[in-house]
Structure formats: C-alpha cells, structure tokens
Amino acid sequence: MDTESTYSGYSYYSGRSRGSHRHGERIRDHHKSRSKDGSRSEKSVTINAPPAEPLLGDSSVLGEEVQDDNWGETTTAVTGTSEHSLSQEDIVRITKDLEDSVGLDCRRYFSLTLAVVLGLLVFLTPLAFLALPHLLWPDKLLVCGTACEGLFISVAFKLLILLLAVWALFFRAPRASLPRVFVFRALLAVLVLLFVVSYWLFYGVRILDSQDENYQGIVQYAVSLVDALLFIHYLAIVLLELRQLQPAFSVCVTRSTDGETRHYNLGQLSIQRAALVIIENYYRDFSVHNPALLTASKSRAAKHLAGLKVYNVDGPENNAATGLAHSQSRAMIAAAARRRDTSHNELYYEEAEHERRVRKRKARLVVAVEEAFTHIKRMQEEEQKKAPGDVMDPREAAQAIFPSMARSLQKYLRTTRQQHCHSMESIQQHLAFCITNNMTPKAFLESYLTPGPTLQYGRERWLARQWTLVSEASVTSGLKEGAIFLLKCIDFSLVVTAKRIPYIQLSEEFIDPKSHKFVLRLQSETSV
C-alpha cells in the first residue's frame, strides 16, 4: 500500500545540515588538492549601466507576471498588499543596491571633477602666460608689434579649436561604468598634466624670475604650448578612436540558457571595453530572453523522472550487508527505464501538437486583426464626413478596436509563451502607433509573430542595471588568442570566446588574354 510521509522541518533541515557539513568538508579537501596542483582562480568585476535605470526583477517576479497575465479575459484589480510586501531578503538586496548606486555616483562625479579641473588648468595656462607679465612688470615690457598681435589671433583661434575638439571627444554622455580605469585615457591625462607642469616650471624659472622684457617671445612660448596641446589631442584620437577600428579578433558570444550565438569582429580592445561593446550589441542583435521557453524542457524531465520510484526497504543500517542487492535492484530499475523510455516519441508528438496549436492561434489572430483594421478604415471614412471637432483620437480608436482582438492575441501569446513580454498598455500603444502612421495589419502583427531584439520591448522587461564580468586575465589587458570570459546578468550569462583573425596572404595569377582565343576550322563536308 502506497503511503505518504511528512517530515518535520527541523529533522529534515538538521539532516541536510549534517550531510551538507560532510559534503562541505569533501569540497574543501577537493579544493585544497586543486590549489596544490596550481589551478588559477577567477577574477570577477562588475560593469554597471547608468544608475538611474530600473532594475530587472528576479525570476520570482517574472513567474508571477507569467501566471497573472489575464488582461485578455478579465480585468483584475491588484491590491497593494502583495505588491509592496517585502521580506528580509528583499530589504537586504535593496539596501545593497542603494549602496552600490551611491558608490557609482561618487566615483563617476569624482572622475568628472578631475576631468573638469584638468581641462580648466589646460585652457587657463596659455592665458595666464600672456596676462602675468602685464600684471607683474608692465613697465619693463617691450612694445608688442604687428607680428606679436598676429600671434594673439593665432592663440585665440587655436584655443577655440582645442575647446571644440575636447568637447567632441571627451565630454560625451557615459555609456556605462567600467570596473577598472581606462588605461589610455588615464595615460593621456597624466601626459597632459606632466606637460603643463613642465611648461609652468620653465615659465617660472626663465620668465617670472628674470622678468623677461621680450613680450613677443612670451607670446610665442604660449603659442608653442597650445600647438603641443593640439598634437596631444591628435594622439588621443589615434589611441581612443582610430586604433580600435581595424578588426583584429573575432569573438563568439553564446547565451548560456538557450545557446543563441552571435559573432562580432573587434579591434585592439581591452577585455572590459570588449565586454562593453558586446553588451551593446547584445541588446540590438539577440532576441529577448524568454525564461518561459526553458520551463517546458524542465517540466518534461521532471515528469519523466516522476515515473520512476526507488524504495530503500532495508534501512540505512544494513547498507554494508545489502550492497549486492542494491546493485542488482539498480540494474533492474535501469533496464526497466530503458524499456519504458519513450521520451523521444513524447517529445515528437508534443512538438507537433504545439506547432499545430500555434498555427491555429496565429490564423485566428490574423483574421481578428484584419477585421479590426477594416473596422478602423470604415471609422476613418465616416469621420472624414464629420466636423473637425468630432474626429476620434488614434488612442481612442485603439481602445475601441482592441477588445475585438484581445482574446485571440492573448491566446496566441500564451501558446508561444510571450505573455510576460507584452502588457495590455504596450499593445494599445503599439496599436495607436500603427493607426497614426497608417500601417497595415501585417506590420502590427510582426512584433508578436516574430520575437524581436531585446531593445524592441519595454525597458522594464529587459534592462539589467548590473552586469558582472568574470575573467581569469586582468580586465585592463588586451584581447588575446583563445581568451574566454563571462558576462553574467541576473538569470543568464554570455560566454565570450575570442580568436585572432588570421593573416591573409593574397597572390596574383596572370592570365594571358591570348589564351582565351580559339580558331574554328570548318571542313567542306560539314553543313555549316
């Protein structure tokens, strides 16, 4: 007779704690043996998106959205109790997120402050070189001639050009917050600082101390400083922008959950900047991550394992005496499982049934949308005859025809497991957009029949505030042949493998134009 037994929470978790303690000791011993063999440890750093963006919910919240999406059949009022109730783990997580965001803001504003101070020092130094002699020893200065006045114009225009160039290259909205310092940018900042300090030292020793009377020479000295700063800006363009344009590596990016893969060609980049480029391309090229499609295989495996039952009739104290019986019972169970293994047939018929349901739901959805758009055209023809004040707004028209297609659309989205990606509000907005721009029913349905890239959906559906970069090599080092690193998000990760683009050697083979000519000889016996 089948019976069911219920374990108490204390005995169950206490047993698991003892087992986990023994298992933890084995794991520690295993790790000690691996450390003795010289295995390398992984380094993980974090790439943060701009902190003002919303945080992607965890898998539990996503599961609630999948289960509670009933906008096509009923209208449900959600109370504030279940929506805003927080557990202790939620409070700890929110506190950690706030601390991380505050740290990010401080670091970002600190770097911005340093950049502004260095920029002011660079632009005020030539002006100070020109103004200090007039303030300190104006009576000793020689008269500035025409050539000297022309140098004033040169300094003014060169500073204006340098200001615009620095603004275009450096003062741009940050795309992300990288975990380590950008080496080339820090190198350029140090170079500019040393350069300006050197000019100030020479200016203090040779001009301020001696109170040089040749003002034209002082102006030429300031002009040389501005020229050197322009050359440093050219060097910054080469290092920051031009160096990475030529492709040098081909990276393979694979999503860990569903195996979707893309390939990109990258230039000479560090690992952290390559990760930033990959994340930006991920939002554009990869289809939106849909965890609901992964639960089907898990449920099928769980249902298959549920059909096998294993009983321990002898108890744990007789394990040594009944080892042979246990091995025989395991062999019998394995043989029975192989005989009963028809999971491939179940999978085949399940996929065939799913495809049939999808085609059926799709046909109903297409017909419903076409009828709704036909109704819209009739409404537009009738509204053209009305007064200008009685014309219906596209938003009102979308709300008027949406109920006629809502049920078909909801059933199709549930069948294809996309119901958590599209809310009723987003569908109505898309419908109003299509009506405003006079788009066809096929254009409206394309967003739902074909899963689009990640950026196509609402930001609250996909935007992750934080990515974690896991790499054995230093993230400031450049890409190398065979480099492998991971980009971890909340519920999936991107596995990146880099390979160097091979050196290509082309050779030329000359073809003699005369080799293409031939002679047709006709015989008199032929009929030609």
Coordinates of C-alpha atoms in Angstrom, one line a residue:
M1 CA 0.0 0.0 0.0
D2 CA 1.3 3.4 -1.0
T3 CA 1.7 5.8 1.9
E4 CA 2.9 9.3 2.2
S5 CA 5.1 10.6 5.0
T6 CA 5.6 14.2 6.0
Y7 CA 9.0 15.2 7.5
S8 CA 9.2 17.9 10.1
G9 CA 11.1 21.0 9.1
Y10 CA 13.6 20.6 12.0
S11 CA 14.5 17.0 11.4
Y12 CA 14.7 17.5 7.6
Y13 CA 16.9 20.5 7.7
S14 CA 19.1 19.2 10.5
G15 CA 19.7 16.0 8.5
R16 CA 20.6 18.1 5.5
S17 CA 22.9 20.3 7.6
R18 CA 24.8 17.3 8.8
G19 CA 25.0 16.0 5.2
S20 CA 26.0 19.4 3.9
H21 CA 28.7 19.7 6.6
R22 CA 30.2 16.4 5.5
H23 CA 29.8 17.4 1.8
G24 CA 31.4 20.8 2.6
E25 CA 34.5 19.0 4.1
R26 CA 34.8 16.9 1.0
I27 CA 34.6 20.0 -1.2
R28 CA 37.2 21.9 0.9
D29 CA 39.5 18.9 0.6
H30 CA 38.9 18.8 -3.1
H31 CA 39.7 22.5 -3.5
K32 CA 42.9 22.1 -1.4
S33 CA 44.0 19.3 -3.7
R34 CA 43.2 21.6 -6.7
S35 CA 45.1 24.5 -5.2
K36 CA 48.1 22.3 -4.7
D37 CA 48.0 21.4 -8.4
G38 CA 48.3 25.1 -9.3
S39 CA 44.9 25.8 -10.6
R40 CA 44.1 29.5 -11.2
S41 CA 41.4 31.4 -9.5
E42 CA 38.8 33.5 -11.4
K43 CA 38.6 37.3 -11.1
S44 CA 35.2 38.9 -11.3
V45 CA 34.5 42.6 -11.8
T46 CA 31.3 44.5 -12.5
I47 CA 30.1 46.6 -15.4
N48 CA 27.3 48.9 -14.4
A49 CA 24.8 50.7 -16.6
P50 CA 23.7 54.2 -15.8
P51 CA 22.3 54.1 -12.2
A52 CA 19.1 55.9 -13.0
E53 CA 17.6 52.9 -14.9
P54 CA 15.1 50.5 -13.4
L55 CA 16.3 47.2 -12.0
L56 CA 15.1 44.0 -13.7
G57 CA 13.0 41.9 -11.4
D58 CA 14.1 38.5 -10.3
S59 CA 12.7 35.2 -11.5
S60 CA 10.0 35.0 -8.9
V61 CA 8.5 38.3 -10.0
L62 CA 8.8 37.1 -13.6
G63 CA 6.9 33.9 -12.7
E64 CA 4.2 36.0 -11.1
E65 CA 3.8 38.0 -14.3
V66 CA 3.5 34.9 -16.3
Q67 CA 0.9 33.4 -14.1
D68 CA -1.2 36.5 -13.5
D69 CA -1.4 37.8 -17.1
N70 CA -5.2 37.8 -17.7
W71 CA -5.7 41.0 -19.5
G72 CA -7.3 39.4 -22.5
E73 CA -10.1 37.7 -20.5
T74 CA -10.8 39.7 -17.3
T75 CA -9.9 42.9 -15.6
T76 CA -8.2 42.4 -12.3
A77 CA -7.7 44.9 -9.5
V78 CA -4.3 44.4 -7.8
T79 CA -4.2 45.4 -4.1
G80 CA -1.1 47.0 -2.6
T81 CA -0.5 44.3 0.0
S82 CA 1.0 41.6 -2.2
E83 CA 2.6 44.1 -4.5
H84 CA 4.5 46.0 -1.8
S85 CA 5.2 43.4 0.8
L86 CA 8.9 42.9 1.4
S87 CA 10.8 40.1 3.0
Q88 CA 14.1 40.4 4.9
E89 CA 16.0 39.3 1.8
D90 CA 14.3 42.0 -0.3
I91 CA 15.3 44.7 2.2
V92 CA 18.9 43.5 2.3
R93 CA 19.0 43.4 -1.5
I94 CA 17.5 46.9 -1.8
T95 CA 20.0 48.3 0.7
K96 CA 22.9 46.7 -1.2
D97 CA 21.6 48.2 -4.4
L98 CA 21.4 51.7 -2.9
E99 CA 24.9 51.4 -1.5
D100 CA 26.2 50.3 -4.9
S101 CA 24.4 53.2 -6.7
V102 CA 25.8 55.7 -4.2
G103 CA 29.3 54.4 -4.8
L104 CA 28.9 54.5 -8.5
D105 CA 27.6 58.1 -8.4
C106 CA 30.6 59.2 -6.2
R107 CA 33.1 57.5 -8.5
R108 CA 31.5 59.0 -11.6
Y109 CA 31.4 62.5 -10.2
F110 CA 34.9 62.3 -8.8
S111 CA 36.3 61.4 -12.3
L112 CA 34.2 64.1 -13.9
T113 CA 35.5 66.6 -11.3
L114 CA 39.1 65.6 -12.1
A115 CA 38.5 66.0 -15.8
V116 CA 37.0 69.5 -15.4
V117 CA 39.9 70.6 -13.2
L118 CA 42.4 69.3 -15.6
G119 CA 40.6 71.0 -18.5
L120 CA 40.4 74.4 -16.7
L121 CA 44.2 74.1 -16.0
V122 CA 44.9 73.4 -19.6
F123 CA 42.8 76.2 -21.0
L124 CA 43.8 78.8 -18.4
T125 CA 47.5 78.2 -18.6
P126 CA 48.2 79.9 -22.0
L127 CA 46.0 82.9 -20.9
A128 CA 48.0 83.1 -17.7
F129 CA 51.2 83.1 -19.6
L130 CA 50.0 86.1 -21.6
A131 CA 48.5 88.0 -18.6
L132 CA 51.1 87.6 -15.9
P133 CA 53.8 89.9 -17.4
H134 CA 51.2 92.7 -17.8
L135 CA 50.3 92.3 -14.1
L136 CA 53.7 91.9 -12.6
W137 CA 56.2 94.1 -14.6
P138 CA 54.2 96.1 -17.1
D139 CA 56.7 99.0 -17.2
K140 CA 59.6 96.8 -18.4
L141 CA 57.9 95.1 -21.3
L142 CA 58.8 95.9 -24.8
V143 CA 56.2 97.2 -27.2
C144 CA 54.3 94.3 -28.9
G145 CA 54.5 94.8 -32.7
T146 CA 52.3 93.6 -35.5
A147 CA 53.7 90.1 -35.5
C148 CA 53.0 89.8 -31.8
E149 CA 49.4 90.9 -32.3
G150 CA 49.0 88.4 -35.0
L151 CA 50.1 85.7 -32.5
F152 CA 47.3 86.8 -30.3
I153 CA 44.8 85.9 -33.0
S154 CA 46.5 82.6 -33.5
V155 CA 46.3 81.7 -29.8
A156 CA 42.6 82.7 -29.7
F157 CA 41.6 80.5 -32.6
K158 CA 43.7 77.6 -31.6
L159 CA 42.2 77.6 -28.1
L160 CA 38.7 77.7 -29.7
I161 CA 39.5 74.8 -31.9
L162 CA 41.0 72.9 -29.0
L163 CA 38.0 73.6 -26.8
L164 CA 35.6 72.2 -29.5
A165 CA 37.8 69.2 -30.1
V166 CA 38.0 68.3 -26.4
W167 CA 34.2 68.8 -26.0
A168 CA 33.6 66.4 -29.0
L169 CA 36.0 63.7 -27.9
F170 CA 35.8 63.7 -24.1
F171 CA 32.6 65.4 -22.9
R172 CA 30.1 62.8 -24.0
A173 CA 27.4 61.1 -22.1
P174 CA 28.9 57.9 -20.5
R175 CA 27.6 54.7 -21.9
A176 CA 28.5 52.6 -18.9
S177 CA 30.6 52.5 -15.7
L178 CA 33.6 50.2 -16.2
P179 CA 35.1 48.3 -13.3
R180 CA 38.7 49.5 -14.0
V181 CA 40.4 52.6 -15.2
F182 CA 40.6 53.1 -19.0
V183 CA 44.4 52.8 -19.4
F184 CA 44.8 55.0 -22.5
R185 CA 42.6 57.8 -21.1
A186 CA 44.5 57.8 -17.8
L187 CA 47.8 57.8 -19.7
L188 CA 46.7 60.8 -21.7
A189 CA 45.6 62.7 -18.6
V190 CA 48.9 62.1 -16.9
L191 CA 50.8 63.2 -20.0
V192 CA 48.8 66.4 -20.2
L193 CA 49.4 67.1 -16.5
L194 CA 53.1 66.5 -16.8
F195 CA 53.3 68.6 -19.9
V196 CA 51.5 71.6 -18.3
V197 CA 53.6 71.3 -15.1
S198 CA 56.8 71.3 -17.2
Y199 CA 55.7 74.4 -19.0
W200 CA 54.9 76.1 -15.7
L201 CA 58.3 75.2 -14.3
F202 CA 60.1 76.6 -17.3
Y203 CA 57.9 79.7 -17.3
G204 CA 58.6 80.3 -13.6
V205 CA 62.4 79.8 -13.9
R206 CA 63.1 81.6 -17.2
I207 CA 60.4 84.3 -17.3
L208 CA 59.0 85.1 -13.9
D209 CA 62.3 85.1 -12.0
S210 CA 64.1 87.1 -14.6
Q211 CA 61.1 89.3 -15.6
D212 CA 61.8 88.9 -19.3
E213 CA 61.2 92.1 -21.2
N214 CA 60.7 90.4 -24.6
Y215 CA 56.9 90.1 -24.7
Q216 CA 56.8 88.7 -28.2
G217 CA 58.9 85.7 -27.0
I218 CA 56.5 85.1 -24.2
V219 CA 53.6 85.1 -26.7
Q220 CA 55.4 82.6 -28.9
Y221 CA 56.0 80.5 -25.8
A222 CA 52.3 80.4 -25.1
V223 CA 51.6 79.6 -28.8
S224 CA 54.0 76.6 -28.6
L225 CA 52.1 75.3 -25.6
V226 CA 48.8 75.5 -27.5
D227 CA 50.3 73.7 -30.5
A228 CA 51.6 70.9 -28.3
L229 CA 48.2 70.5 -26.7
L230 CA 46.6 70.2 -30.2
F231 CA 49.1 67.4 -31.0
I232 CA 48.3 65.6 -27.8
H233 CA 44.6 65.8 -28.8
Y234 CA 45.5 64.2 -32.1
L235 CA 47.3 61.4 -30.2
A236 CA 44.1 61.0 -28.1
I237 CA 42.1 60.5 -31.3
V238 CA 44.5 57.9 -32.5
L239 CA 44.6 55.9 -29.3
L240 CA 40.9 56.1 -28.3
E241 CA 39.1 56.1 -31.6
L242 CA 41.3 55.0 -34.6
R243 CA 43.3 52.2 -33.0
Q244 CA 40.2 50.0 -32.4
L245 CA 38.7 50.4 -35.9
Q246 CA 40.7 47.8 -37.7
P247 CA 39.3 44.3 -36.9
A248 CA 41.8 42.1 -35.2
F249 CA 39.7 39.5 -33.3
S250 CA 36.6 37.5 -34.0
V251 CA 34.5 36.9 -30.8
C252 CA 31.8 34.3 -30.4
V253 CA 29.1 35.2 -27.9
T254 CA 26.8 32.4 -26.7
R255 CA 23.9 32.8 -24.3
S256 CA 24.1 30.2 -21.6
T257 CA 20.4 29.4 -21.3
D258 CA 19.2 28.8 -24.9
G259 CA 22.5 28.7 -26.8
E260 CA 21.8 31.6 -29.1
T261 CA 25.1 32.7 -30.7
R262 CA 26.4 35.7 -32.5
H263 CA 29.8 36.6 -33.9
Y264 CA 31.4 40.0 -33.9
N265 CA 34.7 41.4 -35.2
L266 CA 36.5 43.7 -32.7
G267 CA 39.7 45.7 -32.9
Q268 CA 42.5 46.1 -30.3
L269 CA 40.4 46.5 -27.2
S270 CA 40.9 45.6 -23.6
I271 CA 38.7 42.9 -22.1
Q272 CA 36.4 45.4 -20.2
R273 CA 35.9 47.6 -23.3
A274 CA 35.3 44.5 -25.5
A275 CA 32.7 43.4 -22.9
L276 CA 31.0 46.8 -23.2
V277 CA 30.8 46.6 -27.0
I278 CA 29.4 43.0 -26.7
I279 CA 26.7 44.1 -24.2
E280 CA 25.6 47.0 -26.5
N281 CA 25.4 44.6 -29.5
Y282 CA 23.6 42.1 -27.3
Y283 CA 20.6 44.5 -26.8
R284 CA 20.5 45.1 -30.5
D285 CA 21.1 41.6 -32.1
F286 CA 19.9 39.0 -29.6
S287 CA 16.3 38.1 -29.2
V288 CA 14.7 38.9 -25.9
H289 CA 15.5 36.4 -23.2
N290 CA 12.4 34.3 -22.5
P291 CA 12.6 32.1 -19.4
A292 CA 9.2 30.6 -20.1
L293 CA 10.5 28.7 -23.1
L294 CA 13.1 27.0 -20.8
T295 CA 10.5 25.7 -18.3
A296 CA 9.0 23.3 -20.9
S297 CA 12.1 21.1 -21.0
K298 CA 12.4 21.1 -17.2
S299 CA 8.8 20.1 -16.8
R300 CA 9.2 17.3 -19.3
A301 CA 12.3 16.0 -17.5
A302 CA 10.5 16.2 -14.1
K303 CA 7.5 14.3 -15.5
H304 CA 9.8 11.6 -16.9
L305 CA 11.6 11.2 -13.6
A306 CA 8.4 11.2 -11.6
G307 CA 7.5 7.8 -13.3
L308 CA 10.5 6.1 -11.6
K309 CA 10.2 5.2 -7.9
V310 CA 13.1 3.9 -5.7
Y311 CA 12.5 2.4 -2.3
N312 CA 15.0 1.7 0.4
V313 CA 13.4 -1.3 2.2
D314 CA 16.4 -2.3 4.2
G315 CA 17.1 0.9 6.0
P316 CA 20.4 2.8 6.3
E317 CA 21.9 0.5 8.9
N318 CA 22.1 -2.5 6.6
N319 CA 23.9 -0.8 3.7
A320 CA 27.0 -2.9 4.0
A321 CA 25.2 -6.2 4.0
T322 CA 22.8 -5.4 1.2
G323 CA 25.2 -3.7 -1.2
L324 CA 24.9 -6.6 -3.8
A325 CA 21.1 -6.5 -3.6
H326 CA 21.1 -2.7 -4.1
S327 CA 23.3 -3.0 -7.2
Q328 CA 21.0 -5.7 -8.6
S329 CA 17.9 -3.6 -7.9
R330 CA 19.6 -0.6 -9.6
A331 CA 20.4 -2.7 -12.6
M332 CA 16.8 -3.9 -12.8
I333 CA 15.5 -0.3 -12.5
A334 CA 17.8 0.9 -15.2
A335 CA 16.8 -1.9 -17.5
A336 CA 13.1 -1.2 -16.9
A337 CA 13.7 2.5 -17.5
R338 CA 15.4 1.7 -20.8
R339 CA 12.4 -0.4 -21.9
R340 CA 10.0 2.3 -20.9
D341 CA 12.0 5.1 -22.4
T342 CA 9.7 6.6 -25.0
S343 CA 10.5 10.2 -24.2
H344 CA 11.6 10.8 -27.8
N345 CA 8.2 9.8 -29.1
E346 CA 6.5 12.1 -26.5
L347 CA 8.8 14.9 -27.5
Y348 CA 8.0 14.5 -31.2
Y349 CA 4.2 14.4 -30.7
E350 CA 4.4 17.2 -28.1
E351 CA 6.2 19.5 -30.6
A352 CA 3.9 18.6 -33.4
E353 CA 0.9 19.4 -31.2
H354 CA 2.4 22.7 -30.2
E355 CA 3.1 23.7 -33.8
R356 CA -0.5 22.8 -34.7
R357 CA -1.8 25.0 -31.8
V358 CA 0.5 27.8 -32.8
R359 CA -0.7 27.8 -36.4
K360 CA -4.3 27.7 -35.3
R361 CA -3.9 30.6 -32.8
K362 CA -2.0 32.5 -35.4
A363 CA -4.7 32.1 -38.0
R364 CA -7.4 33.3 -35.6
L365 CA -5.2 36.2 -34.6
V366 CA -4.5 37.3 -38.2
V367 CA -8.2 37.2 -39.0
A368 CA -9.2 39.2 -35.9
V369 CA -6.6 41.9 -36.5
E370 CA -7.6 42.2 -40.2
E371 CA -11.2 42.6 -39.2
A372 CA -10.3 45.2 -36.6
F373 CA -8.2 47.2 -39.1
T374 CA -11.1 47.0 -41.6
H375 CA -13.3 48.5 -39.0
I376 CA -10.8 51.3 -38.4
K377 CA -10.9 52.1 -42.1
R378 CA -14.7 52.4 -42.1
M379 CA -14.5 54.6 -39.0
Q380 CA -11.9 56.8 -40.7
E381 CA -14.2 57.2 -43.8
E382 CA -17.1 58.1 -41.6
E383 CA -15.1 60.6 -39.5
Q384 CA -14.0 62.4 -42.6
K385 CA -17.6 63.4 -43.1
K386 CA -17.9 64.7 -39.5
A387 CA -16.9 68.1 -38.2
P388 CA -13.2 68.6 -37.2
G389 CA -14.0 68.7 -33.5
D390 CA -15.7 65.2 -33.6
V391 CA -12.7 63.3 -35.1
M392 CA -11.6 60.4 -32.9
D393 CA -8.1 60.4 -31.5
P394 CA -5.8 57.4 -32.5
R395 CA -5.5 56.4 -28.9
E396 CA -9.3 56.3 -28.6
A397 CA -9.6 54.3 -31.8
A398 CA -7.0 51.8 -30.5
Q399 CA -9.0 51.4 -27.3
A400 CA -12.2 50.9 -29.3
I401 CA -11.0 48.1 -31.5
F402 CA -8.6 46.4 -29.0
P403 CA -11.3 44.3 -27.3
S404 CA -12.2 42.6 -30.6
M405 CA -8.6 41.2 -30.9
A406 CA -7.6 41.0 -27.3
R407 CA -8.7 37.4 -26.7
S408 CA -7.1 36.0 -29.8
L409 CA -3.9 37.9 -29.1
Q410 CA -3.8 36.7 -25.5
K411 CA -4.3 33.1 -26.5
Y412 CA -1.5 33.3 -29.1
L413 CA 0.9 34.9 -26.7
R414 CA 0.1 32.3 -24.1
T415 CA 0.7 29.5 -26.6
T416 CA 4.0 30.9 -27.7
R417 CA 4.9 31.9 -24.1
Q418 CA 5.3 35.6 -24.8
Q419 CA 2.6 36.9 -22.5
H420 CA 5.0 38.3 -20.0
C421 CA 6.8 40.3 -22.7
H422 CA 3.7 42.3 -23.7
S423 CA 1.4 44.2 -21.4
M424 CA -2.0 45.5 -22.4
E425 CA -0.8 49.1 -22.2
S426 CA 2.2 48.4 -24.5
I427 CA -0.1 46.6 -27.0
Q428 CA -2.5 49.5 -27.1
Q429 CA 0.3 52.0 -27.5
H430 CA 1.7 50.0 -30.5
L431 CA -1.8 49.7 -32.0
A432 CA -2.2 53.5 -31.7
F433 CA 1.2 54.0 -33.3
C434 CA 0.2 51.8 -36.2
I435 CA -3.1 53.6 -36.7
T436 CA -1.4 57.0 -36.5
N437 CA 1.1 56.1 -39.2
N438 CA -1.5 54.2 -41.4
M439 CA 0.3 50.8 -41.1
T440 CA -1.1 47.5 -42.3
P441 CA -2.3 44.6 -40.1
K442 CA 0.9 42.7 -41.0
A443 CA 3.1 45.5 -39.7
F444 CA 1.1 45.5 -36.4
L445 CA 1.5 41.7 -36.0
E446 CA 5.2 41.5 -36.9
S447 CA 6.1 42.5 -33.3
Y448 CA 4.2 39.5 -31.9
L449 CA 4.6 36.8 -34.6
T450 CA 8.4 37.1 -34.6
P451 CA 10.4 37.5 -31.4
G452 CA 12.4 40.7 -31.9
P453 CA 15.6 42.1 -30.5
T454 CA 15.8 43.0 -26.9
L455 CA 15.5 46.7 -27.4
Q456 CA 12.1 46.3 -29.1
Y457 CA 10.5 45.6 -25.7
G458 CA 9.9 47.9 -22.8
R459 CA 12.9 48.8 -20.6
E460 CA 11.3 47.4 -17.5
R461 CA 11.2 44.0 -19.2
W462 CA 14.8 43.5 -20.0
L463 CA 17.1 46.3 -18.7
A464 CA 19.6 44.9 -16.2
R465 CA 21.3 47.5 -14.1
Q466 CA 24.4 45.4 -13.4
W467 CA 26.5 43.0 -15.4
T468 CA 29.3 41.1 -13.9
L469 CA 32.5 40.4 -15.9
V470 CA 34.3 37.2 -14.9
S471 CA 37.8 36.8 -16.3
E472 CA 40.9 34.9 -15.3
A473 CA 43.1 37.6 -17.1
S474 CA 43.1 41.2 -16.0
V475 CA 40.3 43.1 -17.5
T476 CA 42.6 46.0 -18.5
S477 CA 44.7 43.7 -20.6
G478 CA 44.0 43.4 -24.3
L479 CA 42.2 40.6 -26.1
K480 CA 44.3 37.6 -27.0
E481 CA 44.0 34.4 -28.9
G482 CA 41.8 32.0 -27.0
A483 CA 40.7 34.5 -24.4
I484 CA 37.5 33.4 -22.6
F485 CA 35.4 35.5 -20.2
L486 CA 31.8 35.6 -19.0
L487 CA 29.3 38.4 -18.7
K488 CA 26.7 37.5 -16.0
C489 CA 23.3 39.0 -15.8
I490 CA 20.5 38.2 -13.3
D491 CA 19.2 35.0 -14.8
F492 CA 21.7 34.1 -17.7
S493 CA 25.2 34.7 -18.8
L494 CA 27.1 35.4 -22.0
V495 CA 30.1 33.2 -22.7
V496 CA 32.6 35.0 -24.9
T497 CA 35.5 33.3 -26.8
A498 CA 38.0 35.4 -28.7
K499 CA 40.0 34.2 -31.7
R500 CA 42.5 36.3 -33.7
I501 CA 41.6 36.9 -37.3
P502 CA 44.3 35.0 -39.4
Y503 CA 46.8 36.7 -41.5
I504 CA 45.6 36.7 -45.1
Q505 CA 48.0 36.4 -48.0
L506 CA 46.8 37.1 -51.5
S507 CA 48.7 36.1 -54.6
E508 CA 48.1 37.2 -58.1
E509 CA 48.0 34.9 -61.1
F510 CA 48.3 36.4 -64.6
I511 CA 46.0 35.1 -67.3
D512 CA 47.2 35.8 -70.9
P513 CA 44.4 37.3 -72.9
K514 CA 45.5 35.3 -75.9
S515 CA 44.8 32.1 -74.1
H516 CA 41.0 32.7 -74.4
K517 CA 41.2 32.9 -78.3
F518 CA 40.5 29.8 -80.4
V519 CA 40.2 29.1 -84.1
L520 CA 37.2 27.3 -85.6
R521 CA 38.3 25.3 -88.6
L522 CA 35.4 24.3 -90.9
Q523 CA 35.6 21.3 -93.2
S524 CA 34.0 21.3 -96.6
E525 CA 32.0 18.2 -95.8
T526 CA 30.1 19.8 -92.9
S527 CA 26.8 21.6 -93.4
V528 CA 28.0 24.7 -91.6

